[in-house]
Amino acid sequence: MSSFLVTGAAGFIGSALSKRLKMNGHNVVTIDDLSTGYMDNIPKGVEFVKGDCADEKIYNRLENYSFDAIFHFAGQSSGEISFDNPSKDLETNTKSTLLLIEYALKIKCKRIIYASSMSVYGEHEDRPINEKDICSPVSFYGVGKLASENYLQIYKSYGIVFTSLRLFNVYGPGQNLANLRQGMVSIYSSYVWRKKPIIVKGSLKRFRNYQYIDDVIDILSKTILKKNLKKNEIFNLTTGKAVTVNSLIKKIIKINKKKKYKVIVKKQGTPGDSFGWDASNKYLRSKFPKIKFTSLDEGLKKYFQWIDSIPQTKNLLKYHPLKKKI
């Protein structure tokens, strides 16, 4: 049995990862300030420390702990929102990473698994992106994520071993349907759940890779077991299959058995939004050869089984039934 620190276990991915680690018999501690997450999301048995990962004082409360690895998933996760307050985004996504690295060194924890983002790449429309491509982020969020990766690179000379996973559009049960500024799948799904017209900001021809949450957690939970991982590696965590916004919306409408559904397209997109993000997962598959990705059709079906279990009378800002079983 190992012991892990998972930051952000009140959020979407951090909660799912913590639950999986607990199911596998490990001890899990989390730091979360509940600014975007929900207390009910923190799985049973996970030790909760309320605080901001960008606050130096929080680590004083954990100075006597020992961890086999640190999974860093706390932070602001929207390119659009990063334009509201760039300095705040810098704190939550970059300063927090730097402080966690320093904390890891202090307690002699050499292993860090970092949740990076496709946003580090910027505009790459002509072909699938690979890990060796030049990164030119177009959002403050992307800049912060790339800066965190670079900090990890520098600290490898101090003995830190990191795995940076560049996540591409993760969706599934547990995602915050109240947040209409992050996550294409959850945004469009939320409109349908609330019986409202789907509002699209930008071209329907934009394209992305979409990953079902369970597949992402499978890979994350195996990063600590893989003996063939080299020190300090970066992976695209993606299906490697590009889907346009138009195709995604059609699938959502079809799954909900709607013959017609109102879609409002606003020509002006959101700040920092790239027209296309499509990536190669060849390197990921070389280290995780048995990985299987859930198809978008099957993933959406499972997602809406969960969404449809949410009572219509509930306030989405307060109701987040992560414990619902499908």
Short mmCIF file of C-alpha atoms in Angstrom, two decimals:
data_model
loop_
_atom_site.label_atom_id
_atom_site.label_comp_id
_atom_site.label_asym_id
_atom_site.label_seq_id
_atom_site.Cartn_x
_atom_site.Cartn_y
_atom_site.Cartn_z
CA MET A 1 0.00 0.00 0.00
CA SER A 2 1.32 3.40 -1.04
CA SER A 3 0.48 6.92 0.05
CA PHE A 4 -0.31 9.71 -2.40
CA LEU A 5 -1.05 13.42 -2.34
CA VAL A 6 -3.69 14.33 -4.93
CA THR A 7 -4.33 18.05 -5.21
CA GLY A 8 -7.82 19.07 -6.27
CA ALA A 9 -9.81 16.00 -5.21
CA ALA A 10 -12.97 18.12 -4.96
CA GLY A 11 -12.79 18.64 -8.71
CA PHE A 12 -13.64 16.49 -11.71
CA ILE A 13 -10.47 14.53 -12.51
CA GLY A 14 -8.87 14.76 -9.06
CA SER A 15 -11.96 13.25 -7.47
CA ALA A 16 -12.12 10.35 -9.94
CA LEU A 17 -8.40 9.65 -9.53
CA SER A 18 -8.60 9.72 -5.72
CA LYS A 19 -11.51 7.30 -5.80
CA ARG A 20 -9.56 4.88 -8.01
CA LEU A 21 -6.46 5.06 -5.81
CA LYS A 22 -8.57 4.35 -2.73
CA MET A 23 -10.23 1.40 -4.49
CA ASN A 24 -6.74 0.06 -5.21
CA GLY A 25 -5.98 0.12 -1.48
CA HIS A 26 -3.79 3.23 -1.26
CA ASN A 27 -3.81 6.08 1.24
CA VAL A 28 -4.80 9.41 -0.28
CA VAL A 29 -4.51 12.95 1.06
CA THR A 30 -5.84 15.97 -0.84
CA ILE A 31 -5.44 19.73 -0.73
CA ASP A 32 -8.39 21.70 -2.12
CA ASP A 33 -9.73 25.18 -1.44
CA LEU A 34 -13.22 24.31 -2.76
CA SER A 35 -13.18 27.39 -5.00
CA THR A 36 -14.36 25.40 -8.00
CA GLY A 37 -14.90 21.92 -6.58
CA TYR A 38 -17.48 20.38 -4.28
CA MET A 39 -16.93 18.94 -0.82
CA ASP A 40 -19.21 16.01 -1.68
CA ASN A 41 -16.85 15.07 -4.51
CA ILE A 42 -14.04 14.09 -2.15
CA PRO A 43 -14.22 10.29 -1.92
CA LYS A 44 -14.79 8.57 1.38
CA GLY A 45 -11.56 7.78 3.17
CA VAL A 46 -9.54 10.56 1.55
CA GLU A 47 -7.93 12.87 4.09
CA PHE A 48 -8.98 16.42 3.30
CA VAL A 49 -6.80 19.47 3.95
CA LYS A 50 -8.62 22.67 3.06
CA GLY A 51 -6.34 25.24 1.54
CA ASP A 52 -4.88 26.84 -1.55
CA CYS A 53 -1.94 25.06 -3.19
CA ALA A 54 -0.55 28.50 -4.04
CA ASP A 55 -0.39 29.38 -0.33
CA GLU A 56 3.00 28.57 1.19
CA LYS A 57 1.49 28.13 4.66
CA ILE A 58 -0.62 25.13 3.67
CA TYR A 59 2.49 22.97 3.35
CA ASN A 60 3.41 23.57 6.98
CA ARG A 61 0.41 21.43 7.87
CA LEU A 62 1.84 18.58 5.80
CA GLU A 63 5.50 18.75 6.78
CA ASN A 64 5.36 15.47 8.73
CA TYR A 65 3.72 13.52 5.89
CA SER A 66 5.42 11.08 3.57
CA PHE A 67 4.19 10.39 0.03
CA ASP A 68 5.27 7.96 -2.67
CA ALA A 69 4.08 10.38 -5.34
CA ILE A 70 2.22 13.65 -5.81
CA PHE A 71 -0.54 14.04 -8.41
CA HIS A 72 -1.11 17.72 -9.16
CA PHE A 73 -4.64 18.39 -10.48
CA ALA A 74 -5.69 21.48 -8.55
CA GLY A 75 -6.03 24.78 -10.37
CA GLN A 76 -8.06 26.81 -12.79
CA SER A 77 -8.81 24.75 -15.92
CA SER A 78 -10.27 27.12 -18.51
CA GLY A 79 -8.45 29.03 -21.20
CA GLU A 80 -11.33 31.49 -21.43
CA ILE A 81 -11.45 32.16 -17.68
CA SER A 82 -7.70 32.76 -17.58
CA PHE A 83 -8.30 36.05 -19.43
CA ASP A 84 -10.49 37.32 -16.58
CA ASN A 85 -7.56 37.57 -14.19
CA PRO A 86 -4.18 36.47 -15.62
CA SER A 87 -2.32 37.03 -12.35
CA LYS A 88 -4.79 34.82 -10.49
CA ASP A 89 -4.38 32.15 -13.15
CA LEU A 90 -0.61 32.39 -12.72
CA GLU A 91 -0.98 31.78 -8.99
CA THR A 92 -3.40 28.87 -9.16
CA ASN A 93 -1.68 27.06 -12.03
CA THR A 94 2.00 27.96 -11.87
CA LYS A 95 2.90 29.20 -8.40
CA SER A 96 1.07 26.20 -6.95
CA THR A 97 3.23 23.86 -9.05
CA LEU A 98 6.44 25.54 -7.95
CA LEU A 99 5.46 25.35 -4.28
CA LEU A 100 4.51 21.68 -4.66
CA ILE A 101 7.90 20.91 -6.18
CA GLU A 102 9.65 22.63 -3.29
CA TYR A 103 7.43 20.73 -0.85
CA ALA A 104 8.25 17.45 -2.58
CA LEU A 105 11.95 18.14 -2.19
CA LYS A 106 11.47 19.01 1.47
CA ILE A 107 9.75 15.71 2.30
CA LYS A 108 12.00 13.76 -0.11
CA CYS A 109 9.20 12.76 -2.48
CA LYS A 110 10.82 12.49 -5.90
CA ARG A 111 7.80 11.50 -8.01
CA ILE A 112 5.36 14.08 -9.45
CA ILE A 113 2.58 13.38 -11.96
CA TYR A 114 1.46 16.66 -13.46
CA ALA A 115 -1.82 17.45 -15.23
CA SER A 116 -0.75 19.62 -18.14
CA SER A 117 -2.90 20.61 -21.09
CA MET A 118 -3.24 20.62 -24.87
CA SER A 119 -3.29 24.42 -24.46
CA VAL A 120 0.51 24.49 -24.28
CA TYR A 121 0.69 23.90 -28.04
CA GLY A 122 -1.24 26.90 -29.32
CA GLU A 123 -2.27 26.80 -32.99
CA HIS A 124 -1.49 23.55 -34.83
CA GLU A 125 -4.14 22.94 -37.46
CA ASP A 126 -2.30 21.25 -40.30
CA ARG A 127 -1.47 17.85 -38.71
CA PRO A 128 -1.66 15.83 -35.48
CA ILE A 129 0.53 17.33 -32.76
CA ASN A 130 3.29 15.26 -31.18
CA GLU A 131 5.21 15.85 -27.97
CA LYS A 132 8.24 17.26 -29.81
CA ASP A 133 6.29 20.04 -31.53
CA ILE A 134 7.02 23.65 -30.63
CA CYS A 135 4.74 25.04 -27.93
CA SER A 136 3.31 28.52 -28.53
CA PRO A 137 0.29 28.90 -26.21
CA VAL A 138 -2.36 31.47 -27.07
CA SER A 139 -3.99 31.71 -23.64
CA PHE A 140 -2.71 32.70 -20.19
CA TYR A 141 -3.82 29.25 -19.06
CA GLY A 142 -1.58 27.61 -21.68
CA VAL A 143 1.34 29.85 -20.74
CA GLY A 144 0.97 28.85 -17.09
CA LYS A 145 0.82 25.16 -17.88
CA LEU A 146 3.91 25.35 -20.06
CA ALA A 147 5.75 27.34 -17.38
CA SER A 148 4.94 24.60 -14.87
CA GLU A 149 6.36 21.98 -17.23
CA ASN A 150 9.52 24.04 -17.56
CA TYR A 151 9.87 24.33 -13.78
CA LEU A 152 9.65 20.54 -13.56
CA GLN A 153 12.34 20.26 -16.22
CA ILE A 154 14.69 22.47 -14.20
CA TYR A 155 14.07 20.62 -10.96
CA LYS A 156 14.96 17.25 -12.45
CA SER A 157 18.58 18.14 -11.63
CA TYR A 158 17.47 18.16 -7.97
CA GLY A 159 16.23 14.57 -8.25
CA ILE A 160 12.59 15.18 -9.17
CA VAL A 161 11.15 12.57 -11.52
CA PHE A 162 8.06 13.83 -13.32
CA THR A 163 5.46 12.61 -15.77
CA SER A 164 3.60 15.41 -17.50
CA LEU A 165 0.34 14.41 -19.17
CA ARG A 166 -1.04 16.89 -21.69
CA LEU A 167 -4.77 16.32 -21.38
CA PHE A 168 -7.10 16.81 -24.34
CA ASN A 169 -10.80 17.57 -23.61
CA VAL A 170 -11.76 15.15 -20.85
CA TYR A 171 -15.48 14.53 -20.24
CA GLY A 172 -17.76 12.20 -18.31
CA PRO A 173 -19.72 11.65 -15.09
CA GLY A 174 -18.73 14.07 -12.35
CA GLN A 175 -17.97 17.01 -14.61
CA ASN A 176 -19.34 20.36 -13.48
CA LEU A 177 -22.43 21.05 -15.59
CA ALA A 178 -22.79 24.50 -14.02
CA ASN A 179 -19.55 25.74 -15.57
CA LEU A 180 -20.40 26.95 -19.07
CA ARG A 181 -16.90 28.27 -19.70
CA GLN A 182 -14.90 25.06 -19.60
CA GLY A 183 -15.24 21.75 -21.44
CA MET A 184 -17.03 21.60 -24.79
CA VAL A 185 -18.80 18.31 -24.08
CA SER A 186 -20.10 19.37 -20.68
CA ILE A 187 -21.16 22.82 -21.93
CA TYR A 188 -23.25 21.51 -24.82
CA SER A 189 -24.58 18.64 -22.70
CA SER A 190 -25.63 21.08 -19.98
CA TYR A 191 -27.72 23.07 -22.45
CA VAL A 192 -29.53 19.91 -23.53
CA TRP A 193 -30.04 18.76 -19.92
CA ARG A 194 -31.60 22.13 -19.09
CA LYS A 195 -33.68 22.07 -22.30
CA LYS A 196 -32.03 25.24 -23.55
CA PRO A 197 -30.70 26.05 -27.04
CA ILE A 198 -27.08 25.02 -27.54
CA ILE A 199 -24.93 28.14 -27.80
CA VAL A 200 -21.71 27.70 -29.76
CA LYS A 201 -19.00 30.34 -29.53
CA GLY A 202 -17.01 30.06 -32.72
CA SER A 203 -17.01 27.92 -35.84
CA LEU A 204 -18.76 24.56 -36.01
CA LYS A 205 -15.77 23.37 -38.02
CA ARG A 206 -13.39 23.61 -35.06
CA PHE A 207 -12.05 20.23 -34.00
CA ARG A 208 -10.80 18.51 -30.86
CA ASN A 209 -9.88 15.13 -29.36
CA TYR A 210 -12.28 13.93 -26.64
CA GLN A 211 -11.33 11.54 -23.82
CA TYR A 212 -13.74 9.69 -21.53
CA ILE A 213 -12.88 10.12 -17.85
CA ASP A 214 -12.48 6.41 -17.04
CA ASP A 215 -9.83 6.01 -19.75
CA VAL A 216 -7.89 8.97 -18.39
CA ILE A 217 -7.99 7.56 -14.86
CA ASP A 218 -6.82 4.16 -16.09
CA ILE A 219 -3.69 5.76 -17.50
CA LEU A 220 -3.10 8.05 -14.52
CA SER A 221 -3.36 5.20 -12.02
CA LYS A 222 -0.87 3.14 -14.04
CA THR A 223 1.80 5.85 -14.26
CA ILE A 224 3.00 4.95 -10.77
CA LEU A 225 3.31 1.26 -11.70
CA LYS A 226 5.02 1.46 -15.07
CA LYS A 227 8.66 0.44 -14.85
CA ASN A 228 9.36 1.30 -18.48
CA LEU A 229 8.70 5.01 -18.02
CA LYS A 230 11.88 7.00 -18.43
CA LYS A 231 12.65 9.80 -16.07
CA ASN A 232 10.95 13.09 -16.83
CA GLU A 233 8.57 12.34 -19.67
CA ILE A 234 5.78 14.21 -21.44
CA PHE A 235 2.79 12.48 -23.04
CA ASN A 236 -0.21 13.54 -25.07
CA LEU A 237 -3.13 11.93 -23.27
CA THR A 238 -5.53 11.67 -26.17
CA THR A 239 -7.55 9.27 -28.30
CA GLY A 240 -5.85 10.70 -31.36
CA LYS A 241 -9.19 11.06 -33.12
CA ALA A 242 -10.29 14.50 -34.28
CA VAL A 243 -14.00 15.37 -34.09
CA THR A 244 -15.54 18.65 -35.23
CA VAL A 245 -17.82 20.70 -32.99
CA ASN A 246 -20.61 20.10 -35.47
CA SER A 247 -20.18 16.32 -35.28
CA LEU A 248 -20.03 16.42 -31.47
CA ILE A 249 -23.29 18.35 -31.24
CA LYS A 250 -25.01 16.00 -33.69
CA LYS A 251 -23.97 13.03 -31.56
CA ILE A 252 -25.26 14.69 -28.38
CA ILE A 253 -28.60 15.46 -30.04
CA LYS A 254 -28.90 11.94 -31.46
CA ILE A 255 -28.18 10.26 -28.12
CA ASN A 256 -30.94 12.36 -26.57
CA LYS A 257 -33.30 11.24 -29.35
CA LYS A 258 -34.00 14.75 -30.53
CA LYS A 259 -35.01 15.09 -34.19
CA LYS A 260 -34.52 18.82 -34.12
CA TYR A 261 -32.68 20.99 -31.63
CA LYS A 262 -31.98 24.70 -31.72
CA VAL A 263 -28.30 25.56 -32.07
CA ILE A 264 -27.20 29.20 -31.88
CA VAL A 265 -23.80 29.88 -33.44
CA LYS A 266 -21.98 33.05 -32.43
CA LYS A 267 -19.24 33.94 -34.89
CA GLN A 268 -17.04 35.48 -32.21
CA GLY A 269 -15.18 32.80 -30.33
CA THR A 270 -13.66 32.89 -26.87
CA PRO A 271 -10.25 34.40 -26.02
CA GLY A 272 -7.39 31.93 -26.36
CA ASP A 273 -9.46 29.37 -28.23
CA SER A 274 -7.62 27.45 -30.94
CA PHE A 275 -9.42 26.46 -34.13
CA GLY A 276 -8.07 22.94 -34.01
CA TRP A 277 -6.37 20.61 -31.56
CA ASP A 278 -5.61 17.11 -32.81
CA ALA A 279 -2.76 15.04 -31.46
CA SER A 280 -0.86 11.84 -31.94
CA ASN A 281 -0.89 9.29 -29.10
CA LYS A 282 1.81 7.12 -30.64
CA TYR A 283 4.28 7.77 -27.82
CA LEU A 284 1.61 7.17 -25.17
CA ARG A 285 0.72 3.82 -26.76
CA SER A 286 4.38 2.81 -26.86
CA LYS A 287 4.42 2.90 -23.03
CA PHE A 288 0.80 1.85 -22.47
CA PRO A 289 0.31 -0.72 -25.27
CA LYS A 290 -2.82 -2.26 -23.74
CA ILE A 291 -4.73 0.98 -23.46
CA LYS A 292 -8.22 1.04 -24.94
CA PHE A 293 -10.19 4.23 -25.46
CA THR A 294 -13.95 4.45 -25.13
CA SER A 295 -15.58 5.60 -28.36
CA LEU A 296 -17.18 9.03 -28.30
CA ASP A 297 -20.62 7.49 -28.97
CA GLU A 298 -20.29 5.07 -26.06
CA GLY A 299 -18.78 7.70 -23.78
CA LEU A 300 -21.59 10.16 -24.47
CA LYS A 301 -24.15 7.43 -23.84
CA LYS A 302 -22.65 6.72 -20.41
CA TYR A 303 -22.34 10.43 -19.69
CA PHE A 304 -26.02 11.09 -20.35
CA GLN A 305 -27.07 8.10 -18.26
CA TRP A 306 -25.44 9.97 -15.41
CA ILE A 307 -26.74 13.39 -16.43
CA ASP A 308 -30.30 12.12 -16.76
CA SER A 309 -30.14 10.86 -13.18
CA ILE A 310 -29.85 14.45 -11.92
CA PRO A 311 -33.25 15.78 -10.74
CA GLN A 312 -34.39 18.73 -12.86
CA THR A 313 -35.43 20.63 -9.74
CA LYS A 314 -31.91 20.72 -8.33
CA ASN A 315 -29.69 23.79 -8.44
CA LEU A 316 -26.64 22.82 -10.49
CA LEU A 317 -24.44 25.13 -8.44
CA LYS A 318 -25.18 23.09 -5.32
CA TYR A 319 -26.02 19.66 -6.69
CA HIS A 320 -23.20 17.56 -8.02
CA PRO A 321 -24.12 13.84 -7.67
CA LEU A 322 -20.75 12.26 -8.22
CA LYS A 323 -21.84 9.27 -6.15
CA LYS A 324 -24.62 8.46 -8.60
CA LYS A 325 -24.14 5.02 -10.13
CA ILE A 326 -24.97 4.26 -13.75
#
